[in-house]
Coordinates of N, CA and C in Angstrom, one line a residue:
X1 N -9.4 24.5 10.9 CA -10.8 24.3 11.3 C -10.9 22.9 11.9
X2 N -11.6 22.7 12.7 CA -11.6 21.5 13.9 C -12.8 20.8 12.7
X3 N -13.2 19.4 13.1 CA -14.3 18.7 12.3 C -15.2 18.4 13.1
X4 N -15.0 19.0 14.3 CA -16.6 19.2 15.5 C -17.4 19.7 15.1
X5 N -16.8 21.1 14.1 CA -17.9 21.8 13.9 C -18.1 21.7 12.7
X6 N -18.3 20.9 11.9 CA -19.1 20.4 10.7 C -20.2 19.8 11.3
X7 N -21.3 19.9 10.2 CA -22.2 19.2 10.2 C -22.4 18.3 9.2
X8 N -23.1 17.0 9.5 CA -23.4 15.6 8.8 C -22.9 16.1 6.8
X9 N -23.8 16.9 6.7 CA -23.9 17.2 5.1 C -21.9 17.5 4.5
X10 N -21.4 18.0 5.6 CA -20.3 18.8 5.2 C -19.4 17.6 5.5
X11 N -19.4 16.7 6.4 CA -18.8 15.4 6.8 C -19.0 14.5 5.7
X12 N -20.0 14.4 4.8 CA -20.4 13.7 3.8 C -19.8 13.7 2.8
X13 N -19.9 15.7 2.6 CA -19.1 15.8 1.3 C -17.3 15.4 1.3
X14 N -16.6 15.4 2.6 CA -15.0 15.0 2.8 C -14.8 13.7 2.7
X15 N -15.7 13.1 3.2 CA -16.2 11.4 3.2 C -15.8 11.2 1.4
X16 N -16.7 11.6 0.5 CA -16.8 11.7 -0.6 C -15.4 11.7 -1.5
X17 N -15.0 13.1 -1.1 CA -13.7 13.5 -1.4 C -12.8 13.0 -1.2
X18 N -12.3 12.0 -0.1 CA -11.9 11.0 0.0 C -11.8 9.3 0.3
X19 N -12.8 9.2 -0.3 CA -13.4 8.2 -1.2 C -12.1 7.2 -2.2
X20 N -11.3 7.7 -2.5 CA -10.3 7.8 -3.8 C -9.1 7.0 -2.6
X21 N -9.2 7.5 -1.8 CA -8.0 7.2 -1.1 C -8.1 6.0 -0.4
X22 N -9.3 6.2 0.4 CA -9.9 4.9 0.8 C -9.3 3.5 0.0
X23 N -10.0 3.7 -0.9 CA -9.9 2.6 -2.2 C -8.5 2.3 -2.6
X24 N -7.7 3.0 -2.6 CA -6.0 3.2 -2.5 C -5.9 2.3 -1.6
X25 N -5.9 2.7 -0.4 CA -5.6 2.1 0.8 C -6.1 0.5 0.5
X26 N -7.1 0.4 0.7 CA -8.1 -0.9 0.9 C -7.1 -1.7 -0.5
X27 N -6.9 -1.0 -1.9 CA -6.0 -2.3 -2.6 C -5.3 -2.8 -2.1
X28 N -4.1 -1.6 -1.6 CA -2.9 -2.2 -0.8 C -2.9 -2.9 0.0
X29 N -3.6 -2.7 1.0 CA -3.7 -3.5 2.3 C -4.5 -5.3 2.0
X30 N -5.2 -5.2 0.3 CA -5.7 -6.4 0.5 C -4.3 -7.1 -0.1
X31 N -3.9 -6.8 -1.1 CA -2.4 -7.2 -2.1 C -1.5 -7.9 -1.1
X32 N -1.1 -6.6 0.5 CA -0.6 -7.6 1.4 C -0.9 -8.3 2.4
X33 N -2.0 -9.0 2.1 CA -3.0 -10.0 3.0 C -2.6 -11.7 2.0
X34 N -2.0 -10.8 0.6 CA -2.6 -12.2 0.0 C -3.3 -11.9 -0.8
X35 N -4.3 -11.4 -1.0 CA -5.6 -11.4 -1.2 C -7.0 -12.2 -0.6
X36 N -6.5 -12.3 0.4 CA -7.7 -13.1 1.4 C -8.2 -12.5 2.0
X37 N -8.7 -11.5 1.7 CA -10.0 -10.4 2.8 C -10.4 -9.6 1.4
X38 N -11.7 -9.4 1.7 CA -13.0 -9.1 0.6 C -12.2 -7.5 0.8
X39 N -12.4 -6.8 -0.7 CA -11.8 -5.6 -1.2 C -13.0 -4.5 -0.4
X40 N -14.5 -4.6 -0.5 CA -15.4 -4.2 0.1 C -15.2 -4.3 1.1
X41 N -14.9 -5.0 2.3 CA -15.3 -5.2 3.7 C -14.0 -4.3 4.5
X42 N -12.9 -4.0 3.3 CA -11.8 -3.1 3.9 C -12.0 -2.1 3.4
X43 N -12.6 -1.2 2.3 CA -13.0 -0.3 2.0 C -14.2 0.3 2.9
X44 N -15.0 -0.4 3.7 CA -16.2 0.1 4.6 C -15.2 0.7 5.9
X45 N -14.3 -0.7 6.5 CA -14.4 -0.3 7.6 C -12.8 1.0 7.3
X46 N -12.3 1.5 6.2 CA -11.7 2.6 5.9 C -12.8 3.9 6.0
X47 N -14.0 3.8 5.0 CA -14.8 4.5 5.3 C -15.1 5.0 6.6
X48 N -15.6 4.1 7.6 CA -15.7 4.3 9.0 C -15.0 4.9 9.7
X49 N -13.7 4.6 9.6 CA -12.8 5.2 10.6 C -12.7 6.5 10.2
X50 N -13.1 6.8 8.8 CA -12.4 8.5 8.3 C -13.8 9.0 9.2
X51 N -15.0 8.6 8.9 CA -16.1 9.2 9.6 C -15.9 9.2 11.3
X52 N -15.3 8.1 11.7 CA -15.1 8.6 13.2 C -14.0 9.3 13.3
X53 N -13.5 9.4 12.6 CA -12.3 10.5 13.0 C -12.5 12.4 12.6
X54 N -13.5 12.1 11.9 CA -14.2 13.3 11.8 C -15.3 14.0 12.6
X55 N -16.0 13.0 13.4 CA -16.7 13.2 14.5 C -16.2 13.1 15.6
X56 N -15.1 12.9 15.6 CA -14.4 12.8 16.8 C -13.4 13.8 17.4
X57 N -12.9 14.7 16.2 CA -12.3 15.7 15.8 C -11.2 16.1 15.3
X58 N -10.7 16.4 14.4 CA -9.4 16.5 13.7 C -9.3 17.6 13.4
X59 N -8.0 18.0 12.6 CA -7.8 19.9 12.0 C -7.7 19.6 11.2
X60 N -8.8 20.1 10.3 CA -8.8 20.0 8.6 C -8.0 21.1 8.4
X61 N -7.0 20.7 8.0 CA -5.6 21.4 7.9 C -4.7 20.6 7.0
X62 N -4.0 21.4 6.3 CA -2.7 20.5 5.3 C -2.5 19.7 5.7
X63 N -2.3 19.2 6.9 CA -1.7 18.0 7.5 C -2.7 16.9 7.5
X64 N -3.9 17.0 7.1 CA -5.2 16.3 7.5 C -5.3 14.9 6.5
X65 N -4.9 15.5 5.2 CA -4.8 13.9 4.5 C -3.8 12.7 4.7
X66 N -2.6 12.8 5.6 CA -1.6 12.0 6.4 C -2.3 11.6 7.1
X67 N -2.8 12.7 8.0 CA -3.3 12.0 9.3 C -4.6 10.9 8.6
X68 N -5.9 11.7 7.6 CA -6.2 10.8 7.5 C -6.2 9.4 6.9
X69 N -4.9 9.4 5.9 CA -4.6 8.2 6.0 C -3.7 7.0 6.7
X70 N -3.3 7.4 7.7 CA -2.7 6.9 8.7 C -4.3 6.1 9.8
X71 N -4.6 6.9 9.7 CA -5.9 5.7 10.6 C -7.1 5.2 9.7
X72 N -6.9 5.6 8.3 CA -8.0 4.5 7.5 C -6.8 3.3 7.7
X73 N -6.1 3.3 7.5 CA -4.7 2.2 6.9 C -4.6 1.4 8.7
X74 N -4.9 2.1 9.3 CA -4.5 1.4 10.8 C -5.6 1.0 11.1
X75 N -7.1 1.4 10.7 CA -8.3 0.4 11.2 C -8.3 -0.3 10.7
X76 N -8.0 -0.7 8.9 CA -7.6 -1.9 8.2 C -6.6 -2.9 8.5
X77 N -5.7 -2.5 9.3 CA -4.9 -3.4 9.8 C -5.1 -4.0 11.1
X78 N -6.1 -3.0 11.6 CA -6.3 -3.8 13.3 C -7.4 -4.5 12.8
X79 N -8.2 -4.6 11.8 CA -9.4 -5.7 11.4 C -8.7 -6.9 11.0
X80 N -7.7 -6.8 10.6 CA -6.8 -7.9 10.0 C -5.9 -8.6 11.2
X81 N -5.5 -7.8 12.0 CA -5.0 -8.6 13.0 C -5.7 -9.6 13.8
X82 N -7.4 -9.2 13.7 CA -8.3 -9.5 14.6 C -9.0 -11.0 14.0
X83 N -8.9 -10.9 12.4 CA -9.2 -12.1 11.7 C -8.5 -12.6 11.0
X84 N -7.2 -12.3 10.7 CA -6.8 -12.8 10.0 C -6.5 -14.4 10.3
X85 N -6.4 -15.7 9.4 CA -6.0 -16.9 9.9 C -5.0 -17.5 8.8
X86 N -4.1 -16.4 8.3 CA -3.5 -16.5 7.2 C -1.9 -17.1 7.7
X87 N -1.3 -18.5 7.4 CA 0.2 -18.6 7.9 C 1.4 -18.3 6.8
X88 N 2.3 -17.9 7.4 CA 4.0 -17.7 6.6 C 3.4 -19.1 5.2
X89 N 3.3 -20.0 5.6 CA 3.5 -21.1 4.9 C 2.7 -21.2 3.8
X90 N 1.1 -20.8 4.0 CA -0.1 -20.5 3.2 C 0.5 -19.7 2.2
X91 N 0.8 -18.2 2.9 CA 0.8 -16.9 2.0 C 1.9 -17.3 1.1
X92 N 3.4 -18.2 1.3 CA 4.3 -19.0 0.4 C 3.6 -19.5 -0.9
X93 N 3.2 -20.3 -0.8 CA 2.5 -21.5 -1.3 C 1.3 -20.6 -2.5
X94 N 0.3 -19.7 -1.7 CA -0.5 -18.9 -2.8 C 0.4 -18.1 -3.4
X95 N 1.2 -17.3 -3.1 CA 2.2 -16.5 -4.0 C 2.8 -17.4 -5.1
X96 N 3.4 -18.4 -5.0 CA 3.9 -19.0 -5.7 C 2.5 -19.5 -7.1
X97 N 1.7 -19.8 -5.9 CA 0.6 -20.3 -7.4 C 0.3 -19.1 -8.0
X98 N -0.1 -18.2 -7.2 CA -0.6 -16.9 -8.5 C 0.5 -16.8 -9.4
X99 N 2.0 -16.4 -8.9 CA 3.0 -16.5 -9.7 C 2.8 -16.9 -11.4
X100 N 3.1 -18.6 -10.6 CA 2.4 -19.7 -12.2 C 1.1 -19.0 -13.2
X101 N 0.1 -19.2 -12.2 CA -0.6 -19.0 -13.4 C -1.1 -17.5 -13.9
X102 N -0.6 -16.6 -13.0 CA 0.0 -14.9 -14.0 C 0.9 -15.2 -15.3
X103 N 2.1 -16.0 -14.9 CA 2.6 -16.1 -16.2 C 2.2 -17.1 -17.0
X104 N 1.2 -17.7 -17.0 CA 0.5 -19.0 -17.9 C -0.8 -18.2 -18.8
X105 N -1.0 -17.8 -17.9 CA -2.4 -16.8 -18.7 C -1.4 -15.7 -19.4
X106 N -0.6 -15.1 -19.4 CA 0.1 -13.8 -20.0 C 0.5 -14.7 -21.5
X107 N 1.3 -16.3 -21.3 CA 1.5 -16.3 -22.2 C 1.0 -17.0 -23.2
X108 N -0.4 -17.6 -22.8 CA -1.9 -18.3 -23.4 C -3.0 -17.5 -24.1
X109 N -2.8 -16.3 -23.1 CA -4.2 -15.2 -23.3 C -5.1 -16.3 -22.6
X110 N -5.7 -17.3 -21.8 CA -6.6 -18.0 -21.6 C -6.5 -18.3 -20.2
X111 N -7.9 -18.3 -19.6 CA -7.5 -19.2 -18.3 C -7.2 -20.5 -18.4
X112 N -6.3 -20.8 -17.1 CA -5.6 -22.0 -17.2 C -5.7 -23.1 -16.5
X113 N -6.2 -24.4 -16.8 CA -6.6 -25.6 -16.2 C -5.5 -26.1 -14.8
X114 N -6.2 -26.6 -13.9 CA -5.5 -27.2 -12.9 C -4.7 -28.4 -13.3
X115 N -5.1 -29.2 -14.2 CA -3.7 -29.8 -14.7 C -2.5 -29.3 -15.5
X116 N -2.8 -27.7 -16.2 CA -1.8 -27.1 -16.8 C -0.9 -26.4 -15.8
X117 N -1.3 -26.2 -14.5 CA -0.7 -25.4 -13.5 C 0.0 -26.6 -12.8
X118 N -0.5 -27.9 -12.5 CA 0.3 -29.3 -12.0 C 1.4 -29.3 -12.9
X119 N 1.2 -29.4 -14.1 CA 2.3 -29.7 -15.1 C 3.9 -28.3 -15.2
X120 N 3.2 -27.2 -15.7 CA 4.4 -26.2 -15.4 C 4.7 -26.2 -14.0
X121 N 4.3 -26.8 -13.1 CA 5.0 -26.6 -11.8 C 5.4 -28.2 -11.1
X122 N 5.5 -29.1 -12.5 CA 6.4 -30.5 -12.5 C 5.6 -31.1 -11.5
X123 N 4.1 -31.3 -11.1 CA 3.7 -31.7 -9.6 C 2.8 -32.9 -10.7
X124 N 2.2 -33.8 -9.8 CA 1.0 -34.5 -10.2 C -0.5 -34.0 -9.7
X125 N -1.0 -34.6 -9.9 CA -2.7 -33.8 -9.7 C -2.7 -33.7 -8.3
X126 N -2.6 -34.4 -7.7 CA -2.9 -34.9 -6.3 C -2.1 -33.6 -5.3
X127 N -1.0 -33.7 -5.8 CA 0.4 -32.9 -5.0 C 0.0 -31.6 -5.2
X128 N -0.5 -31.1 -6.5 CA -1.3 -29.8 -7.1 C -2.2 -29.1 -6.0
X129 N -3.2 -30.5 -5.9 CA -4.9 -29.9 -5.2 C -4.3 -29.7 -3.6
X130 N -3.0 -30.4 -3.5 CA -2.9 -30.5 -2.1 C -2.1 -29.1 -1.4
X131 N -1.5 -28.6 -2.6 CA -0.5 -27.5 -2.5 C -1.6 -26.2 -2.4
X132 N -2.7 -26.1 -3.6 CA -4.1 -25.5 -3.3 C -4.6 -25.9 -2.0
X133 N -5.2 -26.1 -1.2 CA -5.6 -26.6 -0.3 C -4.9 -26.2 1.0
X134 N -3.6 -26.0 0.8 CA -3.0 -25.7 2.1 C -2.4 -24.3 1.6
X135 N -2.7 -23.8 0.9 CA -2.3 -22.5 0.6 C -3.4 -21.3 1.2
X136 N -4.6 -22.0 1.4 CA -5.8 -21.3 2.1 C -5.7 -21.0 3.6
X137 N -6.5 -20.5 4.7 CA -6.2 -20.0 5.6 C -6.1 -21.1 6.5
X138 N -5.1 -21.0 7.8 CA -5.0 -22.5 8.4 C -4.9 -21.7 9.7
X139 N -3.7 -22.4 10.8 CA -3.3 -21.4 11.6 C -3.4 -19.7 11.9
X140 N -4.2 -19.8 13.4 CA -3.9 -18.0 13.5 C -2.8 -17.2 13.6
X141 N -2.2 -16.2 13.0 CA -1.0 -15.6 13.0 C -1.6 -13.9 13.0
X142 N -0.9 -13.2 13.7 CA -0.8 -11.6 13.3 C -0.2 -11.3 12.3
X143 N -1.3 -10.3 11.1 CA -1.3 -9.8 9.8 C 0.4 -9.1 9.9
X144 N 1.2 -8.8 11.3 CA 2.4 -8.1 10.9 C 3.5 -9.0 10.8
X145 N 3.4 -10.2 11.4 CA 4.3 -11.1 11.2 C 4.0 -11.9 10.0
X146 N 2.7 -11.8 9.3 CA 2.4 -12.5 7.7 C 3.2 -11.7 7.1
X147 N 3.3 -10.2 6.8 CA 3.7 -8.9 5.8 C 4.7 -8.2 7.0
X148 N 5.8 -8.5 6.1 CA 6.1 -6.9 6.4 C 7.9 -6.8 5.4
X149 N 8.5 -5.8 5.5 CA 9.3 -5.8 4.7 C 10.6 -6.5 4.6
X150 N 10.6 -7.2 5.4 CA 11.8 -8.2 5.3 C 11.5 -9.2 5.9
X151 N 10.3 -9.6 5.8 CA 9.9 -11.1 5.8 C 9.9 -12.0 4.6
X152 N 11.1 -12.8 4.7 CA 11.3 -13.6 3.2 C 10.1 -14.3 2.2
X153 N 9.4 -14.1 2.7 CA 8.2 -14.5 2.1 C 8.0 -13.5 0.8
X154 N 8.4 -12.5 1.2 CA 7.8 -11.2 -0.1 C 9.3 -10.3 -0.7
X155 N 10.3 -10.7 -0.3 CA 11.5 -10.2 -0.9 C 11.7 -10.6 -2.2
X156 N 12.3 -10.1 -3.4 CA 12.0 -10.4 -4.7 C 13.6 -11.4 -4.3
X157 N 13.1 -12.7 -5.0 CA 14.7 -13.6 -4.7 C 15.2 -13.7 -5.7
X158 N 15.3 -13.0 -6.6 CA 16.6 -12.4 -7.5 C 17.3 -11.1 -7.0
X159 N 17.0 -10.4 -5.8 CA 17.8 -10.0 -5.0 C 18.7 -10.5 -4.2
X160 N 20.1 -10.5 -4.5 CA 21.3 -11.1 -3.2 C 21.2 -10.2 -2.7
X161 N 21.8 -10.8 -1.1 CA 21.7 -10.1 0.3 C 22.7 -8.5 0.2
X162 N 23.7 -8.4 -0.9 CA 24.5 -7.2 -1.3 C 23.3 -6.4 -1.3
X163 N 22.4 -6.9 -2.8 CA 21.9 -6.0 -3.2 C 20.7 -5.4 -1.9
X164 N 19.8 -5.8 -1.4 CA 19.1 -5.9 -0.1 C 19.7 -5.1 0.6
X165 N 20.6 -4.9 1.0 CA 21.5 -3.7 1.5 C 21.6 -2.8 1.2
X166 N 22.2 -2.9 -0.3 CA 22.1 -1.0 -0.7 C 21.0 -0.7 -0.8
X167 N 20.0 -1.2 -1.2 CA 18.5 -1.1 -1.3 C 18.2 -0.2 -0.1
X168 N 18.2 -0.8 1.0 CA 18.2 -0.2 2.4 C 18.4 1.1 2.5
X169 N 19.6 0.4 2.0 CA 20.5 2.2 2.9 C 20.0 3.3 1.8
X170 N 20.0 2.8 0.4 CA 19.1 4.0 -0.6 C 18.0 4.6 -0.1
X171 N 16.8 3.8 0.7 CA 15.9 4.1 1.2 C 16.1 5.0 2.1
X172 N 16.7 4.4 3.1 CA 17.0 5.3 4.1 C 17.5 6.7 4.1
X173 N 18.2 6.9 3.1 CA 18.6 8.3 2.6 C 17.8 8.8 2.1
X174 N 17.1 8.2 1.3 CA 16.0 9.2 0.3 C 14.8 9.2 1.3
X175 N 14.8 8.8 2.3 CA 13.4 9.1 3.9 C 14.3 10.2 4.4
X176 N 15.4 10.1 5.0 CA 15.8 11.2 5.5 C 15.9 11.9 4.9
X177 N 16.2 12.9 3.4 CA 16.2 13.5 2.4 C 14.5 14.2 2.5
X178 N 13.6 13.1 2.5 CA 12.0 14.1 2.0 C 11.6 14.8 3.3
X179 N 12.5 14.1 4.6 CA 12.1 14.7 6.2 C 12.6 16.4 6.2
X180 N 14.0 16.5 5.0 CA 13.9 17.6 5.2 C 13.7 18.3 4.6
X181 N 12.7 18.3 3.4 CA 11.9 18.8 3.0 C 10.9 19.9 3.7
X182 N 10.3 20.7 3.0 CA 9.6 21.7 3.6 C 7.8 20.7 3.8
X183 N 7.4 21.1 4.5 CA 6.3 20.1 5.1 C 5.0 20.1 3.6
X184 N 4.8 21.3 2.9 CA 3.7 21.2 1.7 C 4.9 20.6 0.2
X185 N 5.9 20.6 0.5 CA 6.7 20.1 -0.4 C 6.8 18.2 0.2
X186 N 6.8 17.4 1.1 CA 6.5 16.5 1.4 C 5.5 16.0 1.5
X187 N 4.2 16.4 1.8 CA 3.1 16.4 1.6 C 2.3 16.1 0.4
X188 N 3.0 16.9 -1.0 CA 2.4 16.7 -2.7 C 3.6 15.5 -3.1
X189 N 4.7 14.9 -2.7 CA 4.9 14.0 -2.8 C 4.3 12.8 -2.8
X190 N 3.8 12.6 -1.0 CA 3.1 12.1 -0.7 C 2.1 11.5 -0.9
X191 N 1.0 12.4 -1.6 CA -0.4 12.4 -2.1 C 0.0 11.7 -3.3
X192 N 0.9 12.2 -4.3 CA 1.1 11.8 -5.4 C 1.4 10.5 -5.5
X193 N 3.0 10.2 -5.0 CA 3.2 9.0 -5.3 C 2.8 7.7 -4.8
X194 N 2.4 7.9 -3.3 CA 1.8 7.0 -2.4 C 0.7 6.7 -2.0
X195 N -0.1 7.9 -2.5 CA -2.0 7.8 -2.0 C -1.8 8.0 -3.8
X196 N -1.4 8.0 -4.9 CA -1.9 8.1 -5.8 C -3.1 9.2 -6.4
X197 N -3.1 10.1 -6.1 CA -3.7 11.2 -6.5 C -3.5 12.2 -7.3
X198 N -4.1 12.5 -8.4 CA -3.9 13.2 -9.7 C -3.3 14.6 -9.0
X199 N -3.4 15.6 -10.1 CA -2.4 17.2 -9.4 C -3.6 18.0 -9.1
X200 N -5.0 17.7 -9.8 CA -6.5 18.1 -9.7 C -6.5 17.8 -8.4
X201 N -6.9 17.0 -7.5 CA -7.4 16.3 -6.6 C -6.2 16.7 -5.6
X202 N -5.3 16.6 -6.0 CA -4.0 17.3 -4.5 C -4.6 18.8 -4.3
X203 N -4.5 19.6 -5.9 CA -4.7 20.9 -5.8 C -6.0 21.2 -5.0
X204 N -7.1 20.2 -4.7 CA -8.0 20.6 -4.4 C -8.3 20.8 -2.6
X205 N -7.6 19.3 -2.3 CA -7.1 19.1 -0.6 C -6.5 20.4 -0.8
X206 N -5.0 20.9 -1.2 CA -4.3 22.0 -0.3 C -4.6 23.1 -0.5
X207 N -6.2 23.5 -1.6 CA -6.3 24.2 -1.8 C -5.3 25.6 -3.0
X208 N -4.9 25.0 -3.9 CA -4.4 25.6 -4.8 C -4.6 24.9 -5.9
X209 N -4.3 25.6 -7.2 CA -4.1 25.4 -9.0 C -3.5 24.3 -8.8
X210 N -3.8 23.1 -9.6 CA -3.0 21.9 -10.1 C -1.7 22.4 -11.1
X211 N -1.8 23.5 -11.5 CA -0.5 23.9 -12.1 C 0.8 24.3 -11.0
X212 N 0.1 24.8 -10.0 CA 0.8 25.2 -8.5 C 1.8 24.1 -8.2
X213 N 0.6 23.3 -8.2 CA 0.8 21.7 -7.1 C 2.5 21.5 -8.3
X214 N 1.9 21.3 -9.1 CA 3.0 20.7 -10.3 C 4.5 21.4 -10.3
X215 N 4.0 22.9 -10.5 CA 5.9 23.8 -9.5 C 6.2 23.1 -8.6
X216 N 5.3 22.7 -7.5 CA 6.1 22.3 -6.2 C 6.9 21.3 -6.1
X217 N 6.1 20.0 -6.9 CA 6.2 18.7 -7.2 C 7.6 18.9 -7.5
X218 N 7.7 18.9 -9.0 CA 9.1 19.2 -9.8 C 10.1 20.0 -8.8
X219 N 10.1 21.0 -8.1 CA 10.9 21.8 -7.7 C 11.2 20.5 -6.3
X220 N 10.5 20.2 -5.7 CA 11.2 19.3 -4.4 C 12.0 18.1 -5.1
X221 N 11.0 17.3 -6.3 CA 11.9 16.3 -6.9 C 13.4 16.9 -7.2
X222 N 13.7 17.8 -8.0 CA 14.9 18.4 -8.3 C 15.6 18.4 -7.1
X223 N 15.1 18.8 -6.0 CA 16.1 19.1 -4.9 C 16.6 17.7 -4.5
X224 N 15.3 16.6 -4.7 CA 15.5 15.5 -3.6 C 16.8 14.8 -4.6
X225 N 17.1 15.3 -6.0 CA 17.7 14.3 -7.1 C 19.2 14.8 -6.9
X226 N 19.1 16.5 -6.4 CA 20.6 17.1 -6.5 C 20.7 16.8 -4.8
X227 N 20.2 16.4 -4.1 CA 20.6 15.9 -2.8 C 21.1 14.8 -3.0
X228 N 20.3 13.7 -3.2 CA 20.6 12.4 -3.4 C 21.7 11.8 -4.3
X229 N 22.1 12.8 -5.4 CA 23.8 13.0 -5.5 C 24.3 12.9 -5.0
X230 N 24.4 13.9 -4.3 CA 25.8 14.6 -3.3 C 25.8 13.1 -2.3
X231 N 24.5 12.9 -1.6 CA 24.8 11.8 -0.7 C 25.4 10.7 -1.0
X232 N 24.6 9.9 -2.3 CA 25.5 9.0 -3.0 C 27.0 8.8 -3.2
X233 N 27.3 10.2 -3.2 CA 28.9 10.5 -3.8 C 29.6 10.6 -2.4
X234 N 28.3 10.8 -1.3 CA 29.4 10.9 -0.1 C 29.6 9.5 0.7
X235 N 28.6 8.4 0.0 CA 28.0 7.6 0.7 C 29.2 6.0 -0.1
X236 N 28.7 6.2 -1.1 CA 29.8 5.0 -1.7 C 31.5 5.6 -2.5

């Protein structure tokens, strides 16, 4: 069915329905900003775009929750491109402080003073406020050159360049592996592990029993685990 021919009330209730994903999306996308763009103001303009893409027209069809989150996630990103003023150097600099005082509060239970965060990071007050300060938004930069996956800024650096590699190429195999998957067997993957949605809430997009969804789940994982064998064994 096309989404032309819905009306407002019936556009409301899909809106609704995915609502869940939205909010999915919108964490992600703030987590790799930094956290420097309001959680609300990416959650709206997600909202929006599912609404113009529904007025605009789509096939509410199996395939419809990819598609629709492929353009909540891309209007979020072209908002971000458009404002972001976030630099390599900034997003450094705040990572590292959240770093600190994640692990100062985990091991205090308490929030933690700006001279307790100068001190476990061996700085003086001054060199502290100053490292704050420039960690906020400076220079304009595109949100793809801030984030993306092998921009050393967000690589875990207790990874050597070995490890980064097989990392890769594991990836790579297990992407080519779910391609060949049957399309509703990559699909409940999908939902599941990546848009994060219960087996209720899958079952109810594709239209089947959450007990269903759950055969399917298990039965592709199984295949993806006895593929991914074989390839490993053919691969190293």
């Amino acid at each position: 069915m096309n989404s032309t021919n819905l009306n407002n009330k019936e556009i409301e209730v899909i809106i609704a329905q995915y609502r869940p994903l939205v909010r999915r999306i919108a964490n992600q996308v703030q987590r790799q900003s930094g956290n420097m763009h309001d959680f609300d103001d990416l959650e709206q303009i997600g909202i929006l775009a599912l609404f113009e893409t529904l007025k605009t027209g789509a096939d509410i069809g199996p395939q419809f929750p990819a598609y629709a989150r492929m353009r909540v996630r891309g209007a979020m990103m072209d908002n971000l491109r458009k404002t972001s003023t976030i630099s390599r150097s900034a997003i450094a600099k705040r990572r590292a402080l959240l770093k600190c005082r994640n692990e100062l509060e985990q091991q205090r239970f308490r929030s933690i003073t700006s001279d307790e965060m100068a001190a476990e990071m061996n700085m003086d007050a001054a060199s502290y406020h100053q490292m704050e300060w420039e960690s906020q938004p400076a220079d304009m930069s595109s949100i793809d050159d801030i984030y993306h996956e092998k921009n050393s800024d967000f690589v875990d650096d207790e990874l050597d360049s070995f490890e980064l590699l097989e990392k890769k190429q594991l990836q790579q195999i297990l992407a080519s592996l779910i391609g060949g998957l049957k399309p509703r067997e990559a699909q409940i993957l999908q939902l599941y592990f990546v848009d994060e949605y219960g087996l209720e809430e899958i079952g109810t997009i594709m239209g089947v029993g959450s007990a269903r969804i759950c055969q399917i789940k298990k039965a592709a994982l199984n295949k993806l685990k006895n593929q991914l064998h074989e390839k490993i064994g053919n691969h190293y």
